[in-house]
mmCIF file of C-alpha atoms in Angstrom:
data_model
loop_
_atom_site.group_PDB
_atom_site.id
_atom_site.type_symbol
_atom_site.label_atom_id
_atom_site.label_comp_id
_atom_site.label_asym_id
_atom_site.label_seq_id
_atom_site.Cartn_x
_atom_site.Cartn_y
_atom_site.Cartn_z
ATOM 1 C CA UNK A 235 -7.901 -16.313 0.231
ATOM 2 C CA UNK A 236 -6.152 -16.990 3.349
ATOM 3 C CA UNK A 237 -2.239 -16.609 1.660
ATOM 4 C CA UNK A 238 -3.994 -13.377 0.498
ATOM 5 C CA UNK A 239 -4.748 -12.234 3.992
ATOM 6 C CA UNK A 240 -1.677 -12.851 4.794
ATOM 7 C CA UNK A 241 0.702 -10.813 2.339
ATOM 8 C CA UNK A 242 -1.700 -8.495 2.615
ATOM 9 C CA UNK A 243 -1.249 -8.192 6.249
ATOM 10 C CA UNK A 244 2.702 -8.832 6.450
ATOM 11 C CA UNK A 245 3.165 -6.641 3.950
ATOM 12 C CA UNK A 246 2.068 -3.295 5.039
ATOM 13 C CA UNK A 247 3.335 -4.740 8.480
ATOM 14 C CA UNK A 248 6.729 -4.064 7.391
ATOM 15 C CA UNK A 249 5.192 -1.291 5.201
ATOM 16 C CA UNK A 250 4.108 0.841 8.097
ATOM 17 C CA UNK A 251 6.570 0.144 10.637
ATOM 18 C CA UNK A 252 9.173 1.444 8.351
ATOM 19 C CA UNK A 253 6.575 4.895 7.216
ATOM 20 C CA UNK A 254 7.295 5.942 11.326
ATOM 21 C CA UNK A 255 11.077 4.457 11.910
ATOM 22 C CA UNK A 256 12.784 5.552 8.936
ATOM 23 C CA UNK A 257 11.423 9.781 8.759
ATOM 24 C CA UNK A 258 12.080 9.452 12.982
ATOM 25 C CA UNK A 259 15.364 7.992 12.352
ATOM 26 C CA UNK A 260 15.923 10.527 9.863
ATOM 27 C CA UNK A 261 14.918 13.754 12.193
ATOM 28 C CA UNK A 262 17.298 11.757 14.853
ATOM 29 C CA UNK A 263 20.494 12.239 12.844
ATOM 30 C CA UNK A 264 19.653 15.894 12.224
ATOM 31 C CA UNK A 265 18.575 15.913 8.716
ATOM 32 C CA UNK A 266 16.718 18.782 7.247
ATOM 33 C CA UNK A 267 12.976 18.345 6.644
ATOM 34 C CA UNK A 268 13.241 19.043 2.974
ATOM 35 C CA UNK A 269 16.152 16.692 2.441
ATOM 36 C CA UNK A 270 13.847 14.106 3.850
ATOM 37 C CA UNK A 271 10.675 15.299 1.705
ATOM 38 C CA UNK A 272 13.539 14.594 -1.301
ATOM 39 C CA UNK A 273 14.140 11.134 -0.169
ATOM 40 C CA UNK A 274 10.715 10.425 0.166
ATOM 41 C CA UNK A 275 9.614 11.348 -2.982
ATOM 42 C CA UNK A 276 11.600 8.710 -4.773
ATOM 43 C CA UNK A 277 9.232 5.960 -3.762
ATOM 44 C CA UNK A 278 6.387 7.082 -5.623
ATOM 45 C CA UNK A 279 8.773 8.131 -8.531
ATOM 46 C CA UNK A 280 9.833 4.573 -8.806
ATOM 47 C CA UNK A 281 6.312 3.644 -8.387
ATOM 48 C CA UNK A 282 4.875 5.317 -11.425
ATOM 49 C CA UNK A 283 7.854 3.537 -13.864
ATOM 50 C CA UNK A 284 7.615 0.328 -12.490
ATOM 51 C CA UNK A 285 3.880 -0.650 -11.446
ATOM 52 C CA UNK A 286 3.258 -0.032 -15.530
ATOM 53 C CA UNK A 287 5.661 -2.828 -16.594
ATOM 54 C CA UNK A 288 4.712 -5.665 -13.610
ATOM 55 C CA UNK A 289 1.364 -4.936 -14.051
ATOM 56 C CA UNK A 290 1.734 -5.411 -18.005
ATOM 57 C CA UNK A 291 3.937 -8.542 -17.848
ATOM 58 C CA UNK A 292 1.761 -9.775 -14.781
ATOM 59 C CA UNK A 293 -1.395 -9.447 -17.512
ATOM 60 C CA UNK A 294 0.437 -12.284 -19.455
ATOM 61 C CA UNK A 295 2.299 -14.599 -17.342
ATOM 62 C CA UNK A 296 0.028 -14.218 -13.852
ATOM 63 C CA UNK A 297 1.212 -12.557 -10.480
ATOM 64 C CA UNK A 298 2.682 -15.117 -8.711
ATOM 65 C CA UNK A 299 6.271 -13.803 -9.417
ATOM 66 C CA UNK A 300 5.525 -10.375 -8.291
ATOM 67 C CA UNK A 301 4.396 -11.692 -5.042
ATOM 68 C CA UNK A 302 8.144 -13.345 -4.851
ATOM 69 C CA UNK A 303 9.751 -10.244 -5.543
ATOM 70 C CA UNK A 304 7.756 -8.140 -3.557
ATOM 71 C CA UNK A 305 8.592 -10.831 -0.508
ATOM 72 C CA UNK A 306 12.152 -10.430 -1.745
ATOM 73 C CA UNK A 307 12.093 -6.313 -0.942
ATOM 74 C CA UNK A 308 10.458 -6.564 1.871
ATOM 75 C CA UNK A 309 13.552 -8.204 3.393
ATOM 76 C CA UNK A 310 15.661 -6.155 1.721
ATOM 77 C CA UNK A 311 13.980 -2.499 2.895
ATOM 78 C CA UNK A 312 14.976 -3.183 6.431
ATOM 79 C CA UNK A 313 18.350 -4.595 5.763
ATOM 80 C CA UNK A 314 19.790 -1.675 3.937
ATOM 81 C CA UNK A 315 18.382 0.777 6.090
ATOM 82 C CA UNK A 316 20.327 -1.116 8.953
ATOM 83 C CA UNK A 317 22.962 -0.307 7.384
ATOM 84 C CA UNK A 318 22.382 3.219 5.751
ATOM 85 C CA UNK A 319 25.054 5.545 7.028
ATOM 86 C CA UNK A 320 24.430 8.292 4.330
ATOM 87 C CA UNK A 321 21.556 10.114 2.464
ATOM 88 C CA UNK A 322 22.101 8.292 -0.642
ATOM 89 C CA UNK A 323 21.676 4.761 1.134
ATOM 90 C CA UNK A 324 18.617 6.046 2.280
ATOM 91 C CA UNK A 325 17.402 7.158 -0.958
ATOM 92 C CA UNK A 326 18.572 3.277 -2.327
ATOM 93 C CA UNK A 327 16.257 1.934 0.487
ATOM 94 C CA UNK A 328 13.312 4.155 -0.894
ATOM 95 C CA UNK A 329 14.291 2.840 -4.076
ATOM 96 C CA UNK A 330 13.449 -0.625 -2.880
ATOM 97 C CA UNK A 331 10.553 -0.054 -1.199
ATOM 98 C CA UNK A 332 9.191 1.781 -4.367
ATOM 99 C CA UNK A 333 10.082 -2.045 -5.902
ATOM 100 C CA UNK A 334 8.630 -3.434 -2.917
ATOM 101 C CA UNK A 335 5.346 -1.380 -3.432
ATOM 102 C CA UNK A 336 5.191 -1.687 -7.026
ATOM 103 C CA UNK A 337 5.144 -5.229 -7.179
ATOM 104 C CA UNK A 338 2.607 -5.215 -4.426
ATOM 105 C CA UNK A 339 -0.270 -3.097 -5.905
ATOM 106 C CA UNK A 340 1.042 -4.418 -9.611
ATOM 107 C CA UNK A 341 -1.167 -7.709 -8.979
ATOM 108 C CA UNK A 342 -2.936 -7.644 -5.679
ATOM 109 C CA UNK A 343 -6.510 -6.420 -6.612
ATOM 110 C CA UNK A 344 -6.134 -8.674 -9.680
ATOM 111 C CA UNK A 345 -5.256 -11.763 -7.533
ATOM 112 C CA UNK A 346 -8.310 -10.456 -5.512
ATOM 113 C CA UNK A 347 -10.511 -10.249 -7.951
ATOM 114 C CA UNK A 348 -9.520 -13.774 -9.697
ATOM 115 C CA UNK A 349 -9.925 -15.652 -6.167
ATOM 116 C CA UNK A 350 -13.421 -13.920 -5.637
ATOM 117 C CA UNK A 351 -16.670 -15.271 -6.636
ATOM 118 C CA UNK A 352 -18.701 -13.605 -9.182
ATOM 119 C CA UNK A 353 -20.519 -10.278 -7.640
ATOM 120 C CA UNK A 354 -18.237 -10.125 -4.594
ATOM 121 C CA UNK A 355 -14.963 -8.325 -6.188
ATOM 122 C CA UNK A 356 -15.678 -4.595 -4.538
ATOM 123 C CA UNK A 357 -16.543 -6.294 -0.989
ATOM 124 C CA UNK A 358 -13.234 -8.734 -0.862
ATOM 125 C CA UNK A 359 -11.094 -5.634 -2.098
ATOM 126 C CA UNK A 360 -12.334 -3.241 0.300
ATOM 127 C CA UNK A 361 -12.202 -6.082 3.024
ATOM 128 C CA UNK A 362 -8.271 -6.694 2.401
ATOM 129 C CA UNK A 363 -8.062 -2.958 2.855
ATOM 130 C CA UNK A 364 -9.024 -3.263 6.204
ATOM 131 C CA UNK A 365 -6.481 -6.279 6.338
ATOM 132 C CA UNK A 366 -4.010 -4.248 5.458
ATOM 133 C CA UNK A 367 -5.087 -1.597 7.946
ATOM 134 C CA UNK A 368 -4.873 -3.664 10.798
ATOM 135 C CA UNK A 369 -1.574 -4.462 9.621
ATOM 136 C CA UNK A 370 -0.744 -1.036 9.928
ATOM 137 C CA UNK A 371 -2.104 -0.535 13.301
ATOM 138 C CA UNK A 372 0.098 -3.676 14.513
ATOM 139 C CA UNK A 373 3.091 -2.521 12.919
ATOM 140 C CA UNK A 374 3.034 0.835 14.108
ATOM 141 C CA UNK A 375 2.317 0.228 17.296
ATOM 142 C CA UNK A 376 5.478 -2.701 17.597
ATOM 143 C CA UNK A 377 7.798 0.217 16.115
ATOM 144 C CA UNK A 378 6.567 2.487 17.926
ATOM 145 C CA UNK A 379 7.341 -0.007 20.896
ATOM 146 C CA UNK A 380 10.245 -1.318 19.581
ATOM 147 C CA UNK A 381 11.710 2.153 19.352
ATOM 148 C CA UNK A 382 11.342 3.723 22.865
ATOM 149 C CA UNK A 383 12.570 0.238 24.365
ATOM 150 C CA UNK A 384 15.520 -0.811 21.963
ATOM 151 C CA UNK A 385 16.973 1.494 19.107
ATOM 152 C CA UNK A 386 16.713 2.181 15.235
ATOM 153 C CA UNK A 387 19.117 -0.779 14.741
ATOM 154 C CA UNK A 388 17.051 -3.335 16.965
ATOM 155 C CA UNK A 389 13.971 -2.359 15.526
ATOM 156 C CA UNK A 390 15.155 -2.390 11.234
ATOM 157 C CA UNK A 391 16.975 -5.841 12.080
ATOM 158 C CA UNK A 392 13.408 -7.408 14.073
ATOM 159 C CA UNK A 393 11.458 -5.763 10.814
ATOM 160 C CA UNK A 394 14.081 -7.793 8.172
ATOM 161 C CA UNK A 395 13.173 -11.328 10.302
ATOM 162 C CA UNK A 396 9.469 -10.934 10.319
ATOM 163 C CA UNK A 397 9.794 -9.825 6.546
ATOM 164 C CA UNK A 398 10.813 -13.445 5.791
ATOM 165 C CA UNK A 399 7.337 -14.906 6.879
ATOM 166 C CA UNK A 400 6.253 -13.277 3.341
ATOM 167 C CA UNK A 401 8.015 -16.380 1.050
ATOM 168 C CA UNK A 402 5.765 -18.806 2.159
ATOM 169 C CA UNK A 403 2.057 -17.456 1.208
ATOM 170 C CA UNK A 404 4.094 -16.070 -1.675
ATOM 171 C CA UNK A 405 5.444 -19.145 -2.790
ATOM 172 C CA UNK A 406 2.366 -21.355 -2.369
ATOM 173 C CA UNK A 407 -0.109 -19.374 -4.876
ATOM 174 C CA UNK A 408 -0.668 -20.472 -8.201
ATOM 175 C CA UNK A 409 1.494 -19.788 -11.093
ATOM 176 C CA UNK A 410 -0.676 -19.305 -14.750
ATOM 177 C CA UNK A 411 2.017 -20.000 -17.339
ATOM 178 C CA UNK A 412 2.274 -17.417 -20.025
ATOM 179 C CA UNK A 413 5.031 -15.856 -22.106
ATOM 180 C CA UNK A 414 5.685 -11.976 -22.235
ATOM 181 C CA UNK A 415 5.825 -10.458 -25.572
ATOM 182 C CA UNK A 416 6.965 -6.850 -26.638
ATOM 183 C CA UNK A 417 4.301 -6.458 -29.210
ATOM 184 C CA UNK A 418 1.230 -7.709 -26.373
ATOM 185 C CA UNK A 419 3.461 -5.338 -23.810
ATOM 186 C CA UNK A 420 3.011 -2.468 -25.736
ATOM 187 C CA UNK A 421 -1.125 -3.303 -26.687
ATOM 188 C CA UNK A 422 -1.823 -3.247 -23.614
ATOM 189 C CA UNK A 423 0.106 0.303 -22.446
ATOM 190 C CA UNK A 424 -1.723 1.794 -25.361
ATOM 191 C CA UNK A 425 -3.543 4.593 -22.957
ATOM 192 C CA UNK A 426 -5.593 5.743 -26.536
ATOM 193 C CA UNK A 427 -8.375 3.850 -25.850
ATOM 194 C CA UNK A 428 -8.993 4.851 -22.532
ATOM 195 C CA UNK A 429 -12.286 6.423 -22.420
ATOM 196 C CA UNK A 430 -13.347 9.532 -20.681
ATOM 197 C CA UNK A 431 -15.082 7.955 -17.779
ATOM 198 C CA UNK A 432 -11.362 6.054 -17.417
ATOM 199 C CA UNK A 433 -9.867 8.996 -17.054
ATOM 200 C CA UNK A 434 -12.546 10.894 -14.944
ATOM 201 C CA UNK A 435 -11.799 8.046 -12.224
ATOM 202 C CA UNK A 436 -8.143 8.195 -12.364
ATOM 203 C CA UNK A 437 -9.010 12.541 -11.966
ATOM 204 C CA UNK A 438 -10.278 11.398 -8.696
ATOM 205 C CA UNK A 439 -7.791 8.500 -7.621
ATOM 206 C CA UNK A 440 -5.258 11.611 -8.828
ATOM 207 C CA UNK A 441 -6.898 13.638 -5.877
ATOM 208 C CA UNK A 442 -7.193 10.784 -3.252
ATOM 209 C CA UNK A 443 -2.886 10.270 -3.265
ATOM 210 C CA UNK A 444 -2.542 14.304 -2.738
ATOM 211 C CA UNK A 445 -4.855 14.136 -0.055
ATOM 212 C CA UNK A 446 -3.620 11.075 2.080
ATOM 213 C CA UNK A 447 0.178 9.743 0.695
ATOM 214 C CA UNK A 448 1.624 12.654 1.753
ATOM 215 C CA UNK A 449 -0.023 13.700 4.939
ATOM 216 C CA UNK A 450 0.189 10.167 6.377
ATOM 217 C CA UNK A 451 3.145 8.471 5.329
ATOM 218 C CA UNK A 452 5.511 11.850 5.578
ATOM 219 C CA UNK A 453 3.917 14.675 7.355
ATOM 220 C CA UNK A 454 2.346 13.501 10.247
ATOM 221 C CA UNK A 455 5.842 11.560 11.737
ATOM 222 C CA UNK A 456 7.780 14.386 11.574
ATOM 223 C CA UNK A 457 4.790 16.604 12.463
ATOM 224 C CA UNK A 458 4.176 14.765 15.625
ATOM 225 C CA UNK A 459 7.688 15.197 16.683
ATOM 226 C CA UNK A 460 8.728 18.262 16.132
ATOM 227 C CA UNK A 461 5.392 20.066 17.234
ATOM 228 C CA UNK A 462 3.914 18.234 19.549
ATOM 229 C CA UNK A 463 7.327 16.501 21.110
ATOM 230 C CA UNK A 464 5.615 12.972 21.151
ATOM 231 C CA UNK A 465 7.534 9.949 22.389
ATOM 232 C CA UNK A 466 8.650 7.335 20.000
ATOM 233 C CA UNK A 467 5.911 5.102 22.057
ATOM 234 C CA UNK A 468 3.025 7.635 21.492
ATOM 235 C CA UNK A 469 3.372 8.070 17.973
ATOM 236 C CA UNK A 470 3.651 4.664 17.261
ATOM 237 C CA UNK A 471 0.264 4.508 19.615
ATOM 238 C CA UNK A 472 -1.651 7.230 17.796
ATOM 239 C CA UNK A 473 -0.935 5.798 14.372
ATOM 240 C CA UNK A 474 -1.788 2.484 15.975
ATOM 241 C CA UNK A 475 -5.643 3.524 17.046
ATOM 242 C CA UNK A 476 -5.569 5.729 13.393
ATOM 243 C CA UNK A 477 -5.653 2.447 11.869
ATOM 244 C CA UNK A 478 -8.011 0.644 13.737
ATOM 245 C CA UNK A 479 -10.640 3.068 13.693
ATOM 246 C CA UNK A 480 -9.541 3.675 10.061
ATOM 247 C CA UNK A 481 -10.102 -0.223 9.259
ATOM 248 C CA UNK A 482 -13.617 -0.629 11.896
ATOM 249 C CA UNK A 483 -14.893 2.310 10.105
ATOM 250 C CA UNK A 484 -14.377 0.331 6.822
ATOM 251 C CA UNK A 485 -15.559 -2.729 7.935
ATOM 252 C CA UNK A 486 -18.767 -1.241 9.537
ATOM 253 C CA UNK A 487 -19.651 0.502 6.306
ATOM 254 C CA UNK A 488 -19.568 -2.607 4.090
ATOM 255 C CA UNK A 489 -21.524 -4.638 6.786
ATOM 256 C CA UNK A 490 -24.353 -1.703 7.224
ATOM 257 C CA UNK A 491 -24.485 -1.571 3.351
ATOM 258 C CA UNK A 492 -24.056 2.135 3.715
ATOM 259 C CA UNK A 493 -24.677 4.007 0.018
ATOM 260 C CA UNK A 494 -22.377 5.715 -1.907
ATOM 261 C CA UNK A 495 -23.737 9.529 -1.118
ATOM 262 C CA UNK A 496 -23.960 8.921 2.203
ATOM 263 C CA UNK A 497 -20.453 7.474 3.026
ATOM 264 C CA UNK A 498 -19.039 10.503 0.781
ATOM 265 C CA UNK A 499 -20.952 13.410 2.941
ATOM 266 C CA UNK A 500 -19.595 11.201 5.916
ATOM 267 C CA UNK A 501 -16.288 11.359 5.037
ATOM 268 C CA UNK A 502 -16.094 14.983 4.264
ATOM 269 C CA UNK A 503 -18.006 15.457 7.522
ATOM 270 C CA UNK A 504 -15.096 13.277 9.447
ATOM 271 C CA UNK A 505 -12.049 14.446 7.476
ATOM 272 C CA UNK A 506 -12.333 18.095 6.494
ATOM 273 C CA UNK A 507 -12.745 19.506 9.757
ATOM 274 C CA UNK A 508 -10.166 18.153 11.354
ATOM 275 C CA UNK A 509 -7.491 18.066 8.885
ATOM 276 C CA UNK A 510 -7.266 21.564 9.170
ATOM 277 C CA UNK A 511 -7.968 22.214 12.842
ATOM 278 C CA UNK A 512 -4.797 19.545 13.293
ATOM 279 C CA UNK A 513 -1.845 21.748 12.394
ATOM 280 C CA UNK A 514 -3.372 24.326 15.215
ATOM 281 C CA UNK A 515 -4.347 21.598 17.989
ATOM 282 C CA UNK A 516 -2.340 20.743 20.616
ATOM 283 C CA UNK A 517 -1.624 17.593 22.342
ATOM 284 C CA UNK A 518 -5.079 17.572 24.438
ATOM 285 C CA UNK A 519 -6.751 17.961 21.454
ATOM 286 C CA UNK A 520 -4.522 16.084 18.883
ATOM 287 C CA UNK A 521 -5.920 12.620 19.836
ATOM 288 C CA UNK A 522 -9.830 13.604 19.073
ATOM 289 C CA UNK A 523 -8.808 15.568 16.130
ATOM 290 C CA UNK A 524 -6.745 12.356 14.754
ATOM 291 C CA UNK A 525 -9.240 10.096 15.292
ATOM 292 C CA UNK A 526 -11.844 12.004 13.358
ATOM 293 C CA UNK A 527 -9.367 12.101 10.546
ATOM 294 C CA UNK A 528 -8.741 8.055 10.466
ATOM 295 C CA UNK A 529 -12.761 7.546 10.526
ATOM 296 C CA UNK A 530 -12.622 9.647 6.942
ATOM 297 C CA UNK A 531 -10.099 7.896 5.705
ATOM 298 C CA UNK A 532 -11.366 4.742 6.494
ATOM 299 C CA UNK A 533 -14.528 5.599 4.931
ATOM 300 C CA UNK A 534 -12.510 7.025 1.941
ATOM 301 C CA UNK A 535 -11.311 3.675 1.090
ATOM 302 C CA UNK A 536 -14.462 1.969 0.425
ATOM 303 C CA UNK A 537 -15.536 4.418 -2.147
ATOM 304 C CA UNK A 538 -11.952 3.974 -3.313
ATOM 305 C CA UNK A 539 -12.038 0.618 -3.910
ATOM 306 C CA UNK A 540 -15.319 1.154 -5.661
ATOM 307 C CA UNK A 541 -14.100 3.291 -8.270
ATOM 308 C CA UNK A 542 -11.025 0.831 -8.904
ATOM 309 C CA UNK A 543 -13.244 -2.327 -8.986
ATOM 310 C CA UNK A 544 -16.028 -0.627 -10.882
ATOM 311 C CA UNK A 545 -13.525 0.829 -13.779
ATOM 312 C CA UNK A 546 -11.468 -2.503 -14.212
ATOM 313 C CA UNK A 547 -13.056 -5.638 -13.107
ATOM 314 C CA UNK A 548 -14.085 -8.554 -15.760
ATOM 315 C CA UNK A 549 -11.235 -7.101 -18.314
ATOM 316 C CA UNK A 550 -8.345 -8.983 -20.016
ATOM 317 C CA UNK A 551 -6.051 -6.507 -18.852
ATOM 318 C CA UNK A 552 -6.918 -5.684 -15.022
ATOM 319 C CA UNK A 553 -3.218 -4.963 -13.854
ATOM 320 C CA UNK A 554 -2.618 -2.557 -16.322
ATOM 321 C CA UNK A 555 -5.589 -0.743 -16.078
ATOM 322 C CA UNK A 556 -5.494 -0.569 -12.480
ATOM 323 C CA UNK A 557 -1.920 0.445 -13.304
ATOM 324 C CA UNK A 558 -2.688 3.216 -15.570
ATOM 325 C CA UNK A 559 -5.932 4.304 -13.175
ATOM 326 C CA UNK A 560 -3.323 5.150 -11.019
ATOM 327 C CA UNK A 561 -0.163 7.057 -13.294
ATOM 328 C CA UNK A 562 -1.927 10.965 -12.438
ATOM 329 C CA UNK A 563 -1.877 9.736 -8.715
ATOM 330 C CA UNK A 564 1.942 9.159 -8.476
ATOM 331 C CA UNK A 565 2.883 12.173 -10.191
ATOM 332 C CA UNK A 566 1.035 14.019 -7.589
ATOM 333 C CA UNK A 567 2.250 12.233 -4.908
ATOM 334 C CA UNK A 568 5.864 12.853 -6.317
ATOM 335 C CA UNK A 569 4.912 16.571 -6.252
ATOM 336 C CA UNK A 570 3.520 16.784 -2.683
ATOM 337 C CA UNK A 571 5.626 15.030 -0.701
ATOM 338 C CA UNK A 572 9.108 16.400 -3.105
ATOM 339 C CA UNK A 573 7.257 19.837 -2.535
ATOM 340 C CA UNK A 574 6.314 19.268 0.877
ATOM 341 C CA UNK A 575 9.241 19.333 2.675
ATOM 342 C CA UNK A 576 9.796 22.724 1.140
ATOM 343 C CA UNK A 577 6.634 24.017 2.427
ATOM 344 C CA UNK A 578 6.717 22.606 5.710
ATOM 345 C CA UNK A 579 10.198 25.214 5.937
ATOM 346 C CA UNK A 580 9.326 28.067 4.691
ATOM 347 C CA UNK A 581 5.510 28.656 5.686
ATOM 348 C CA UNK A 582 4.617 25.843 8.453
ATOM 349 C CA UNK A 583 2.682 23.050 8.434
ATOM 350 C CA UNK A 584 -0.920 24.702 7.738
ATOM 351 C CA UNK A 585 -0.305 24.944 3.502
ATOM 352 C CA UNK A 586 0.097 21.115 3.273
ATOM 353 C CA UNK A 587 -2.993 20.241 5.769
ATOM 354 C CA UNK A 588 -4.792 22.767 3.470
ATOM 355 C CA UNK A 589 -3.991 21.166 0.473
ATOM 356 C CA UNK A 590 -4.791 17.771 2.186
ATOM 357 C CA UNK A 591 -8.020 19.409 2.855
ATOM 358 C CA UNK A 592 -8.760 21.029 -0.855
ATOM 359 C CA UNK A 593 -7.519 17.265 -2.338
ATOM 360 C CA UNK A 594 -9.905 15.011 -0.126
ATOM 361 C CA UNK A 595 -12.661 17.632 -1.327
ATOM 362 C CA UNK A 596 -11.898 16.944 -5.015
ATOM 363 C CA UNK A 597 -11.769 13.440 -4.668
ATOM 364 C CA UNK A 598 -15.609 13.561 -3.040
ATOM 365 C CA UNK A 599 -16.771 15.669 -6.311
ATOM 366 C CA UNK A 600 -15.299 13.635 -8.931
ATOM 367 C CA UNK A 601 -16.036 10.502 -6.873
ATOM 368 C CA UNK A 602 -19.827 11.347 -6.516
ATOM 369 C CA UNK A 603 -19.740 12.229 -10.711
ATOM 370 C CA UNK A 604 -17.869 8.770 -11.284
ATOM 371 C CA UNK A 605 -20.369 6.299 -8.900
ATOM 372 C CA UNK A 606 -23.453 7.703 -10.612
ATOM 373 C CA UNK A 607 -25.724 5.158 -11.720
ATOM 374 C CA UNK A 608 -25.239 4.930 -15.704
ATOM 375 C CA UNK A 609 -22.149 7.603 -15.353
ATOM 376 C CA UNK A 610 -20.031 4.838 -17.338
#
């Protein structure tokens, strides 16, 4: 569990430092908001093609080489974008990180759920979430940092040295021999079977990456920046706390054994309300209004990780399903952050907080429909 902990943390490390550098390094060099909404949408694009395939071929020969290449990428996001002098260099680095991310979330709930005892897979999964949101709140903050004292450069080149801490915990877990086979490949992308509780979840994961992906890891950069006219420092700080309430608010509901209904009216208490006051605050009230939004979202995630565990734990093919669980979700994401950059032009930034807002309240509905006792 401990190599676990740490990919998981080192990984969206690098994963969030580079979600504030690269759409502020962007902005720096003039570009357009919907060019960068354009670029940004390739990483879920490459997402939804290649999570499919590692997750199927990690089904039959085991994760461990996934965990290698998604070390690999990590090292290699930072080191083109030091380099990036163009748009379509750029786009090749989101092109990585969409590698870097698929190989990532191709095996890391089923390496979770293998190294966890029996009855304890939903607890461990929702714990490394708030692993990986600490990681976050670390790496945000040290770009943040890193930015207002040093430069772009400085800060990409630091990123592609702590990347390489990744190889060892990647290295050392187990391998399960196995062969990959077309004809097994192809049983297990068979999306026939699914049944209509399968599908009902992946209605609400669907909802869940509309409401957040877009909003946090493109919006809210660019949003600080242009309207508020933050400091590298401070938005690096305020995604920083967003974090670490987001992961203490995920932490304190597993250890208060909070139940399902409650955390959902709690998190549409938290989120909705201030995800649409946000695009009208203004920096004095910015910082209460954000940190009402991360204790949402943090509570979001356990009933998140719920629905994933719940749908796809104890069977054969746990990557793929988790995979699959997860193809309506990309697409959307594709769509809202290609789409968003539009928006944000032509009618403000209100439209995609509203959508946010109409998205997270979806996600509560079908959510509530999906936990039901007996609703499988």
């Amino acid at each position: 569990m401990k190599r676990l902990i740490a990919i998981n943390f080192l990984d969206h490390f690098i994963t969030a430092a580079l979600m504030i550098t690269i759409p502020l390094f962007l902005l720096a060099r003039g570009i357009e908001i919907y060019k960068i909404g354009i670029i940004f949408s390739i990483l879920p694009l490459v997402f939804l093609v290649l999570r499919l395939f590692f997750a199927a071929f990690a089904d039959q020969m085991g994760t461990k080489l996934f965990f290698i290449i998604n070390a690999v990428t990590n090292a290699l996001c930072p080191a083109i974008y030091c380099i990036a002098t163009s748009l379509p260099i750029f786009a090749l680095g989101k092109v990585f990180e969409g590698i870097k991310s698929s190989s990532f979330w191709a095996v890391i709930r089923t390496e979770t759920y293998l190294s966890s005892k029996k009855g304890e897979e939903k607890q461990n999964a929702t714990f490394f979430y708030g692993v990986r949101a600490l990681g976050t709140c670390l790496g945000t903050a040290v770009a943040g940092w890193s930015l207002t004292h040093f430069s772009f450069w400085l800060t990409l080149l630091s990123l592609f040295f702590i990347s390489l801490f990744i190889f060892l915990p990647s290295f050392l877990l187990k391998r399960k021999p196995g062969k990959v086979t077309l004809h097994h490949t192809l049983l297990l992308l068979d999306f026939r079977k699914k049944s209509a509780h399968f599908w009902l979840v992946s209605s609400a994961v669907l909802f869940n990456g509309m409401a957040l992906f877009s909003l946090l890891d493109f919006v809210f950069p660019i949003f600080m920046k242009t309207q508020l006219s933050l400091s590298y420092l401070k938005i690096g700080e305020f995604f920083a706390l967003f974090y670490l309430i987001s992961s203490l608010a995920t932490f304190l509901t597993l250890k208060l054994r909070i139940g399902v209904s409650q955390i959902l009216v709690l998190q549409l208490l938290f989120f909705l309300p201030a995800v649409l006051i946000l695009p009208f605050g203004s920096q004095l009230l910015f910082p209460f209004l954000f940190t009402i939004l991360a204790l949402g979202e943090g509570l979001s995630h356990v009933i998140f990780e719920d629905l994933i565990a719940t749908t796809t734990k104890g069977v054969m093919s746990t990557s793929t399903d988790i995979g699959i669980l997860h193809i309506p979700m990309r697409i959307s994401e594709f769509a809202t952050v290609f789409s968003g950059g539009f928006i944000i032009e032509e009618f403000g930034y209100f439209p995609v907080f509203a959508i946010s807002a109409i998205s997270f309240l979806l996600f509560s509905i079908l959510s509530l429909k999906c936990l039901k006792p007996n609703a499988q």
